[in-house]
């Protein structure tokens, strides 16, 4: 795509802004800011990736992964306000999940050990795990309120914190898994996934593009499950004291 064609893509944003003005939605400023930020961020990332790819250095790849995981963890942490050390818990989870997924891919010789492959694939895994983390935390916070009395009754009857929160944990983990399960059921029928579409547009044989997309989808399945389970088990104990007493989560006072 030429630079001129890229500029012309702004027409789509102008259409959205036009509808916002017409319906008086008041989104024009947000759309303008979002468009400018997206352009600046992507151009900057493009230059950074060009530099990292030209170096083929493990140091720069690890630095890129760290930055991506930190940003993803900070974003998901906003969904877990009031949970002790939530940023570190998410950071640890995303690091383990990303490392495990990439190691499995490399060990099975599904992808080559090249920055051009490892960084984009890890970015997709981290992004997917970030969404799963946010869904899990949202659900856990909702259930911790709605199931509070049930958990307290279980504790009063002698249950441990693990036993009392078993249903809360199971339902939260299931919520984190729902998006990838729905995607697996509808992929190819409702939409052509981004990676597959990009490869086809770039001239790759559709069958080869499908193989790469299946690799990503199936790795997302494993990473979603691991993210939900690991983060769930890291977070639920913070609802209780070491003596298995309920304390719940209290959002920090901002007044």
XYZ file of C-alpha atoms in Angstrom:
255
model
C 0.000 0.000 0.000
C 1.383 3.399 -0.980
C 1.629 6.403 1.341
C -1.134 8.120 -0.654
C -3.447 5.138 -0.204
C -2.713 5.148 3.523
C -3.752 8.804 3.753
C -6.952 8.023 1.866
C -7.893 5.511 4.579
C -8.644 8.522 6.775
C -11.864 8.788 4.770
C -13.268 5.943 6.870
C -12.609 7.926 10.051
C -14.224 11.004 8.513
C -17.323 8.938 7.743
C -17.539 7.897 11.408
C -17.061 11.516 12.528
C -19.746 12.618 10.083
C -22.270 10.191 11.585
C -21.269 11.368 15.059
C -21.964 14.995 14.105
C -25.222 14.071 12.410
C -26.524 12.136 15.409
C -24.910 14.518 17.928
C -23.037 11.693 19.644
C -20.187 13.955 20.712
C -17.522 11.434 19.666
C -15.685 13.612 17.148
C -12.932 14.660 19.567
C -12.367 11.105 20.805
C -12.267 9.800 17.238
C -9.732 12.454 16.240
C -7.520 11.801 19.264
C -7.786 8.045 18.818
C -6.870 8.298 15.128
C -3.832 10.475 15.816
C -2.666 8.244 18.660
C -3.109 5.093 16.587
C -1.097 6.582 13.725
C 1.735 7.803 15.963
C 1.885 4.559 17.966
C 1.873 2.285 14.923
C 4.458 4.340 13.036
C 6.700 4.367 16.106
C 6.269 0.621 16.565
C 7.059 0.100 12.886
C 10.423 1.821 13.277
C 11.141 -0.047 16.525
C 10.342 -3.399 14.919
C 12.504 -2.538 11.913
C 15.396 -1.861 14.305
C 14.812 -5.047 16.338
C 14.432 -7.227 13.238
C 17.668 -5.891 11.770
C 19.559 -6.760 14.966
C 18.175 -10.299 15.539
C 19.280 -9.968 19.157
C 17.734 -11.930 22.044
C 18.242 -8.871 24.261
C 15.999 -6.668 22.105
C 13.368 -9.388 21.749
C 13.157 -9.845 25.529
C 12.921 -6.068 25.948
C 10.057 -5.939 23.447
C 8.234 -8.758 25.239
C 8.705 -7.025 28.586
C 7.266 -3.757 27.307
C 4.265 -5.513 25.739
C 3.562 -7.507 28.902
C 3.886 -4.433 31.141
C 1.439 -2.439 29.001
C -1.013 -5.370 28.849
C -0.746 -5.981 32.607
C -1.352 -2.311 33.395
C -4.427 -2.285 31.167
C -5.910 -5.417 32.754
C -5.004 -4.211 36.251
C -7.570 -1.417 35.897
C -10.216 -4.159 35.996
C -8.895 -5.414 39.319
C -8.838 -2.281 41.441
C -8.862 -3.215 45.102
C -7.128 -6.566 44.569
C -3.729 -6.608 46.309
C -0.690 -6.621 44.002
C -2.927 -7.183 40.998
C -0.436 -5.740 38.489
C 2.299 -8.141 39.588
C -0.103 -11.087 39.543
C -1.163 -10.291 35.985
C 2.422 -9.589 34.892
C 3.526 -12.964 36.237
C 0.610 -14.731 34.553
C 1.194 -13.128 31.154
C 4.923 -13.835 31.348
C 4.380 -17.514 32.134
C 1.685 -17.940 29.483
C 3.694 -16.171 26.774
C 6.866 -18.090 27.592
C 5.068 -21.426 27.693
C 3.254 -20.814 24.388
C 6.365 -19.697 22.510
C 8.473 -22.532 23.909
C 5.859 -25.057 22.810
C 5.758 -23.583 19.297
C 9.550 -23.579 18.985
C 9.924 -27.050 20.538
C 7.405 -28.508 18.091
C 9.170 -26.618 15.266
C 5.983 -24.813 14.320
C 7.740 -21.455 14.027
C 11.372 -20.473 13.392
C 13.427 -18.706 16.048
C 13.395 -15.333 14.310
C 12.394 -11.937 15.635
C 10.114 -11.409 12.601
C 8.004 -14.363 13.753
C 8.436 -14.511 17.531
C 7.514 -10.894 18.259
C 4.263 -10.713 16.206
C 3.122 -14.117 17.478
C 3.919 -13.219 21.080
C 2.061 -9.929 20.624
C -1.071 -11.800 19.571
C -0.753 -14.216 22.496
C -0.233 -11.379 24.989
C -3.168 -9.413 23.566
C -5.461 -12.416 23.794
C -4.327 -13.186 27.349
C -4.887 -9.544 28.310
C -8.521 -9.766 27.202
C -8.944 -13.053 29.082
C -7.448 -11.493 32.225
C -9.837 -8.534 32.059
C -12.868 -10.799 31.582
C -11.783 -13.033 34.449
C -11.254 -10.133 36.849
C -14.562 -8.510 35.909
C -16.395 -11.766 36.535
C -14.587 -12.491 39.787
C -15.437 -9.048 41.160
C -19.101 -9.458 40.207
C -19.331 -12.922 41.721
C -17.473 -11.945 44.876
C -20.365 -9.586 45.588
C -23.281 -11.750 44.454
C -21.944 -14.937 46.088
C -20.720 -13.331 49.300
C -23.437 -14.781 51.519
C -23.022 -18.254 50.025
C -19.282 -18.158 50.677
C -19.759 -16.910 54.234
C -22.192 -19.746 54.969
C -19.708 -22.278 53.591
C -16.953 -20.838 55.763
C -19.193 -20.944 58.844
C -19.806 -24.645 58.209
C -16.084 -25.366 58.253
C -15.147 -25.081 54.586
C -11.707 -23.817 53.641
C -11.333 -20.719 51.485
C -10.587 -22.972 48.495
C -13.731 -25.031 49.052
C -15.929 -21.992 49.734
C -14.823 -20.190 46.577
C -14.803 -23.243 44.273
C -17.980 -22.228 42.403
C -16.840 -18.608 42.104
C -13.488 -19.717 40.697
C -14.975 -22.207 38.255
C -17.530 -19.740 36.877
C -14.883 -17.019 36.532
C -12.511 -19.302 34.646
C -15.332 -20.331 32.307
C -16.083 -16.658 31.589
C -12.500 -16.055 30.568
C -12.660 -18.993 28.157
C -15.930 -18.054 26.437
C -14.495 -15.682 23.748
C -11.991 -18.185 22.351
C -14.580 -20.986 22.413
C -17.042 -18.811 20.481
C -14.285 -17.883 18.021
C -13.436 -21.539 17.427
C -17.079 -22.280 16.651
C -17.541 -19.455 14.142
C -14.109 -18.880 12.583
C -14.252 -19.097 8.807
C -18.068 -18.946 8.811
C -18.710 -15.536 10.320
C -15.353 -13.917 9.643
C -11.927 -14.531 8.156
C -9.395 -13.933 10.953
C -6.916 -11.077 10.691
C -3.738 -13.110 10.287
C -5.256 -15.318 7.595
C -6.643 -12.299 5.753
C -3.312 -10.497 5.900
C -1.430 -13.477 4.504
C -3.918 -13.913 1.668
C -3.720 -10.215 0.769
C 0.073 -10.522 0.806
C -0.190 -13.295 -1.782
C 0.143 -16.413 0.362
C -1.666 -19.556 -0.758
C -5.010 -19.678 1.140
C -4.309 -23.227 2.352
C -0.974 -22.115 3.816
C -2.690 -19.095 5.378
C -5.249 -21.411 6.992
C -2.459 -23.490 8.537
C -0.917 -20.416 10.148
C -4.309 -19.247 11.382
C -5.026 -22.633 12.947
C -1.688 -22.433 14.733
C -2.684 -19.083 16.223
C -6.238 -20.130 17.094
C -5.168 -23.346 18.796
C -2.367 -21.589 20.683
C -4.951 -19.014 21.814
C -7.042 -21.865 23.187
C -4.193 -23.133 25.345
C -3.069 -19.657 26.421
C -6.644 -18.627 27.312
C -7.110 -21.691 29.487
C -3.734 -21.238 31.167
C -4.328 -17.521 31.737
C -7.770 -18.062 33.281
C -6.637 -20.891 35.532
C -3.334 -19.397 36.659
C -4.652 -15.887 37.300
C -7.791 -17.235 38.957
C -5.758 -19.291 41.413
C -3.441 -16.352 42.070
C -6.288 -13.933 42.758
C -8.972 -15.827 44.711
C -6.862 -16.221 47.911
C -6.824 -12.426 48.290
C -10.517 -12.629 49.205
C -9.530 -14.328 52.472
C -7.107 -14.014 55.359
C -4.528 -16.781 55.987
C -6.997 -18.074 58.592
C -9.669 -18.563 55.862
C -11.717 -15.537 56.963
C -13.587 -13.512 54.353
C -12.288 -9.966 53.772
C -13.396 -9.303 50.187
C -11.980 -6.622 47.918
C -12.273 -2.936 48.657
C -11.512 -0.450 45.898
C -9.021 2.240 46.981
C -10.522 5.477 48.254
C -9.838 8.205 45.669
C -11.486 11.022 47.631
